[in-house]
Short mmCIF file of C-alpha atoms in Angstrom, two decimals:
data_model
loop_
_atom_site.label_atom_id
_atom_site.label_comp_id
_atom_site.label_asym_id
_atom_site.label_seq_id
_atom_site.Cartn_x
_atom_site.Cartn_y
_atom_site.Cartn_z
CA UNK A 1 -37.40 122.55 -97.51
CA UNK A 2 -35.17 121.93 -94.85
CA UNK A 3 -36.64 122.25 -91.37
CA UNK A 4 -35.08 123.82 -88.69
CA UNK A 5 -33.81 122.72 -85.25
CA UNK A 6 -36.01 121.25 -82.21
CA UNK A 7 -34.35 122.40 -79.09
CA UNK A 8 -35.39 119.69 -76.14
CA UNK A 9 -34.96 120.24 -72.55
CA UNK A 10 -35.38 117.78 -70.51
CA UNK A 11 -34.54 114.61 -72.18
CA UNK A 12 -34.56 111.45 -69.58
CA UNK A 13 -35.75 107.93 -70.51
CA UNK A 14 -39.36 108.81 -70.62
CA UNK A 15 -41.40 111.74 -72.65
CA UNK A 16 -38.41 113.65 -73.31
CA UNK A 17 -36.67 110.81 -75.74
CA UNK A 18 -39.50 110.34 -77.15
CA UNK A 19 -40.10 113.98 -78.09
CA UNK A 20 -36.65 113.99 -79.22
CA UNK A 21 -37.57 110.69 -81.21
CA UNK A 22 -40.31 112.23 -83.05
CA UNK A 23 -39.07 115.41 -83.73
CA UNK A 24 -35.57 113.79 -85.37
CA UNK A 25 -37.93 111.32 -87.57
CA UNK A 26 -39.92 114.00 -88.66
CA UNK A 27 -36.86 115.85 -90.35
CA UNK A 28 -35.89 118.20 -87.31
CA UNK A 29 -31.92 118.08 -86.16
CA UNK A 30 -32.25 117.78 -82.72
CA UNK A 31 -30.39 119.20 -79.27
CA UNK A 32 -31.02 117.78 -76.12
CA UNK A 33 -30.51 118.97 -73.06
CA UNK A 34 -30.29 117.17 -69.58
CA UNK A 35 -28.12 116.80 -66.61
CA UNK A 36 -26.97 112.92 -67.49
CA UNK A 37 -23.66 113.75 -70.20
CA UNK A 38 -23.26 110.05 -70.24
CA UNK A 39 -27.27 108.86 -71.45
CA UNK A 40 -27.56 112.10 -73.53
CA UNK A 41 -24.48 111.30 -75.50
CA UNK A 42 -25.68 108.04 -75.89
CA UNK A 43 -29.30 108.81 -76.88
CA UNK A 44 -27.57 111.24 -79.39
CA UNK A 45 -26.15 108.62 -80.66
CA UNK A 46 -28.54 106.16 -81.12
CA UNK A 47 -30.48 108.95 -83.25
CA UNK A 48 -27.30 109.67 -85.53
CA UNK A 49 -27.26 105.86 -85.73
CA UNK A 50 -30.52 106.02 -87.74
CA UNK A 51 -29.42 108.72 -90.04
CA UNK A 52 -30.69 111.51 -88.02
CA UNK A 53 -28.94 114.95 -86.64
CA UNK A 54 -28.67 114.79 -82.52
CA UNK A 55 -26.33 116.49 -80.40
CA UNK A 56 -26.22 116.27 -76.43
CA UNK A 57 -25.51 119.25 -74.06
CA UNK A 58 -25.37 118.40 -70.25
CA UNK A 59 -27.27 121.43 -68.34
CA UNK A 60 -29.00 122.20 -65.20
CA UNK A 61 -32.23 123.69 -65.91
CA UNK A 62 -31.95 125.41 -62.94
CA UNK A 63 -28.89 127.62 -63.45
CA UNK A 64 -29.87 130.48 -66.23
CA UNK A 65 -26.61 131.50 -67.37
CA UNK A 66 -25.51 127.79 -68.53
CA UNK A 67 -29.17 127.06 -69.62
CA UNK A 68 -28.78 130.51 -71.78
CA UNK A 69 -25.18 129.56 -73.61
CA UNK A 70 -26.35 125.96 -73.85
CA UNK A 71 -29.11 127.27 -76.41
CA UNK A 72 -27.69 129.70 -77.91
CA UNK A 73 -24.22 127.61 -79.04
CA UNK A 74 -26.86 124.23 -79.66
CA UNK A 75 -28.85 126.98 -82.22
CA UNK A 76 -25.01 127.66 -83.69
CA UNK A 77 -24.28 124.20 -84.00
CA UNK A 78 -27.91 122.36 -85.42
CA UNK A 79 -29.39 125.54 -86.92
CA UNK A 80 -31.96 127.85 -86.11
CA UNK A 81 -34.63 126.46 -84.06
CA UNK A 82 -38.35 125.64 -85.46
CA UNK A 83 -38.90 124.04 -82.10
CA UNK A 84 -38.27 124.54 -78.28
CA UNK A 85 -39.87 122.00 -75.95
CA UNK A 86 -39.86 122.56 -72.10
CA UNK A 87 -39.85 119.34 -70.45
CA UNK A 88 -37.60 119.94 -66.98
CA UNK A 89 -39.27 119.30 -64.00
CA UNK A 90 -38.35 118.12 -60.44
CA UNK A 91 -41.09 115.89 -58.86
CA UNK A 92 -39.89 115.14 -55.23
CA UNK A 93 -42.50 115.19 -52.79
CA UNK A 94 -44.28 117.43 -49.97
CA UNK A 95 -46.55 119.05 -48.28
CA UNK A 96 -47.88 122.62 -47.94
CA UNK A 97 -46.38 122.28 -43.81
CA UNK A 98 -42.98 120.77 -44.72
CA UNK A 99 -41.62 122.18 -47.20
CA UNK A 100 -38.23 123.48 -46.97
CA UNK A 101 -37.13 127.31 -48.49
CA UNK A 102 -34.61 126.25 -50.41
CA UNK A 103 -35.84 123.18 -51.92
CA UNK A 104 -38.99 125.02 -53.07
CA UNK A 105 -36.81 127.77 -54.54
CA UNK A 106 -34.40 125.11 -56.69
CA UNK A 107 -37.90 123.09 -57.27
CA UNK A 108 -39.24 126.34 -59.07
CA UNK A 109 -36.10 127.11 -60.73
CA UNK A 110 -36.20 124.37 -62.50
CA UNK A 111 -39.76 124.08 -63.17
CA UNK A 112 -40.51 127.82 -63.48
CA UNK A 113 -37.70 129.75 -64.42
CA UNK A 114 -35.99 127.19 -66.56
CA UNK A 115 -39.08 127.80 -68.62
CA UNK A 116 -38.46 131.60 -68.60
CA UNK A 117 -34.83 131.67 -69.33
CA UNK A 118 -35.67 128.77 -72.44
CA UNK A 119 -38.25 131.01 -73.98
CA UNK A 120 -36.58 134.80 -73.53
CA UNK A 121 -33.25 133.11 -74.84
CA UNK A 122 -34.54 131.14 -78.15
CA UNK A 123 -37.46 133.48 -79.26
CA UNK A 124 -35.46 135.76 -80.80
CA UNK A 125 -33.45 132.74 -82.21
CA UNK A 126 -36.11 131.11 -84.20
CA UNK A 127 -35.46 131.01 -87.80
CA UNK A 128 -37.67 134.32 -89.73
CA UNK A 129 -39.31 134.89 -86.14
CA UNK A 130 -41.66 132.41 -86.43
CA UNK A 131 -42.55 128.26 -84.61
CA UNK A 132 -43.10 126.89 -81.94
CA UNK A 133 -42.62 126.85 -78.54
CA UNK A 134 -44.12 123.76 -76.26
CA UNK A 135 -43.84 123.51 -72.81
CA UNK A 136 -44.99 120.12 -70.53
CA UNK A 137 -47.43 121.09 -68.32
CA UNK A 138 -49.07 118.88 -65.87
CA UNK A 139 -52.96 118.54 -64.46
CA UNK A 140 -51.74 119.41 -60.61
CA UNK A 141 -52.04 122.65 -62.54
CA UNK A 142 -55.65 122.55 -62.18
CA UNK A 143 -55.96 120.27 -59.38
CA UNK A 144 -52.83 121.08 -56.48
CA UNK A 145 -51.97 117.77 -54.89
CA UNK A 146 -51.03 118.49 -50.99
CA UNK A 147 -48.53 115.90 -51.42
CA UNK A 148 -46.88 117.47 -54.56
CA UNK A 149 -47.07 121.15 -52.93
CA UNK A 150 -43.84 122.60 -54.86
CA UNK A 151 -44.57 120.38 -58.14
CA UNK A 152 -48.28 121.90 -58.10
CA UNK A 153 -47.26 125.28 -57.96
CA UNK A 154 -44.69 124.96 -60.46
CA UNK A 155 -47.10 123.85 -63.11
CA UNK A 156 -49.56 126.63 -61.38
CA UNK A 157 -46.79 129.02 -62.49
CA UNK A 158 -45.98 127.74 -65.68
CA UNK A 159 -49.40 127.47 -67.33
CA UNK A 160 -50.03 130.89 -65.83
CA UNK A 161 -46.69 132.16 -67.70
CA UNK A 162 -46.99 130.42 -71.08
CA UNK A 163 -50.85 131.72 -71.33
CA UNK A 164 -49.36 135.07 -70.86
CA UNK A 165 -46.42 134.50 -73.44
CA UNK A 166 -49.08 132.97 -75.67
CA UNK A 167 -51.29 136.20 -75.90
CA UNK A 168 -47.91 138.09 -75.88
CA UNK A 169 -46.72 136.68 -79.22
CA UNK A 170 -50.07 136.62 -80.95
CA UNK A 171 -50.01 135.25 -84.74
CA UNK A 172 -45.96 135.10 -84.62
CA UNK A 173 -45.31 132.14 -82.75
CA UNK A 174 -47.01 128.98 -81.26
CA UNK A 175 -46.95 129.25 -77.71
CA UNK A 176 -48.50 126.32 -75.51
CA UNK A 177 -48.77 124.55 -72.47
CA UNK A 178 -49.57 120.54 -72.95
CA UNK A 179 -51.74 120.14 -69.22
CA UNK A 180 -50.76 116.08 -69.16
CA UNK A 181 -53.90 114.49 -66.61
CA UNK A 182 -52.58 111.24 -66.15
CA UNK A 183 -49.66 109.39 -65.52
CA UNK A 184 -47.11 108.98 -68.01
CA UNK A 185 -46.07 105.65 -68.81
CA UNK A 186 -48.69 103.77 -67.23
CA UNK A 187 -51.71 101.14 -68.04
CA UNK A 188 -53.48 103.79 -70.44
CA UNK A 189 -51.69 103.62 -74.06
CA UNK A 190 -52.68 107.27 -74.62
CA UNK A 191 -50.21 108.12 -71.88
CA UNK A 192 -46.97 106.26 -73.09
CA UNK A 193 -44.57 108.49 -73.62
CA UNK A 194 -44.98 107.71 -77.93
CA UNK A 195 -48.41 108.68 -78.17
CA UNK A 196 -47.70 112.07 -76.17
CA UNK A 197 -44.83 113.03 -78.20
CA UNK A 198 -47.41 112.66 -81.62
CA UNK A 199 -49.31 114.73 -79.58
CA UNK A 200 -46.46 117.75 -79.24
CA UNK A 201 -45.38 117.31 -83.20
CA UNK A 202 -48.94 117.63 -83.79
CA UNK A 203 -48.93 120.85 -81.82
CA UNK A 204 -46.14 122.40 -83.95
CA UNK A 205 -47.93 121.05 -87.36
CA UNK A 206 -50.92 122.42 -86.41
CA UNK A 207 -52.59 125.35 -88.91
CA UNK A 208 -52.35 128.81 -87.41
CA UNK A 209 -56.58 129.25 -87.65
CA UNK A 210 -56.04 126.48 -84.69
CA UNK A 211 -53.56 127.52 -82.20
CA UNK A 212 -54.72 127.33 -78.42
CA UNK A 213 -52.54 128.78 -75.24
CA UNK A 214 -53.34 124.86 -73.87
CA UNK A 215 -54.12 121.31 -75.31
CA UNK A 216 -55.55 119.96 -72.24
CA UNK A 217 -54.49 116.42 -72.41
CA UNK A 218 -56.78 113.66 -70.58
#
């Protein structure tokens, strides 16, 4: 059976190609979405190299009305979605005294409402209603960082919202947060950005009887 699209946003050199990676070997034609129209196109490439569907669409996570047509023509182009993976986040630092209005409201348009405008525009785009929906959490979530004020309380926000979409959509579709506590590409194997992409595909093959509103990743 052919499998429907994965729609990836957030695709830079690290977690997001590989989620984009292991979604295209595992059958899915894949969008991604970024900022960089020059190493999108080429990472698009590389995966048509290989035999696999990949298209690129430069975006801003942070502006909803190009975020919104950048799905919604991606879904015309590779198919219906199976899959939509949040990845976009801005990670500058700060602290709870410094931080500056309107750099803490782009930070949590991109981190927050990205998320928001990705899920309200491709739910009702999934192929017969039903897959997946994946969004990259972090474990500042749980534990705020005073020198990652805005990034803390964007994942805050996020887990808070997909736990809430999750009991929203019930048995229809797979709604999670992936809480990542540790640093991604370090020392520790478990955290290269490979073995945490297994971890999402594993997510979206995983038997209803098991869905969870968070894999808590550690």
């Amino acid at each position: 059976m052919t499998k429907g699209s994965a729609l990836i946003i957030g695709v830079g050199p690290g977690l997001g190609l590989a989620l984009a990676e292991a979604f295209a070997r595992d059958g899915h034609p894949v969008a991604l979405f970024g900022r960089d129209a020059a190493r999108l196109a080429k990472y698009a490439s590389e995966l048509t190299a290989e035999g696999r569907t990949a298209r690129a669409y430069s975006v801003d996570a942070a502006d909803p009305e190009g975020l919104e047509a950048a799905l919604t023509r991606a879904a015309d182009e590779v198919g219906s979605p199976d899959v939509l993976v949040y990845n976009a986040a801005l990670m500058s630092p700060d602290t709870p005294t410094e931080l500056d209005a309107r750099e803490f409201a782009h930070t949590l348009a991109v981190n927050v409402t990205g998320a928001v405008v990705a899920a309200q525009t491709v739910l009702p785009l999934l192929r017969d209603g039903r897959g997946s929906m994946l969004f990259t959490g972090g474990g500042l979530a749980l534990d705020p960082s005073p020198e990652y004020t805005s990034l803390s309380v964007g994942k805050a926000s996020l887990r808070a919202y997909v736990q809430s979409l999750h009991k929203q959509q019930g048995s229809d579709v797979h709604v999670t947060t992936v809480t990542v506590g540790g640093f991604i590409g370090g020392d520790n194997r478990r955290f290269s950005p490979e073995k945490l992409a297994e971890a999402y595909l594993n997510l979206h093959q995983q038997p209803q009887d098991q869905w969870q509103a968070e894999l808590l990743y550690t």
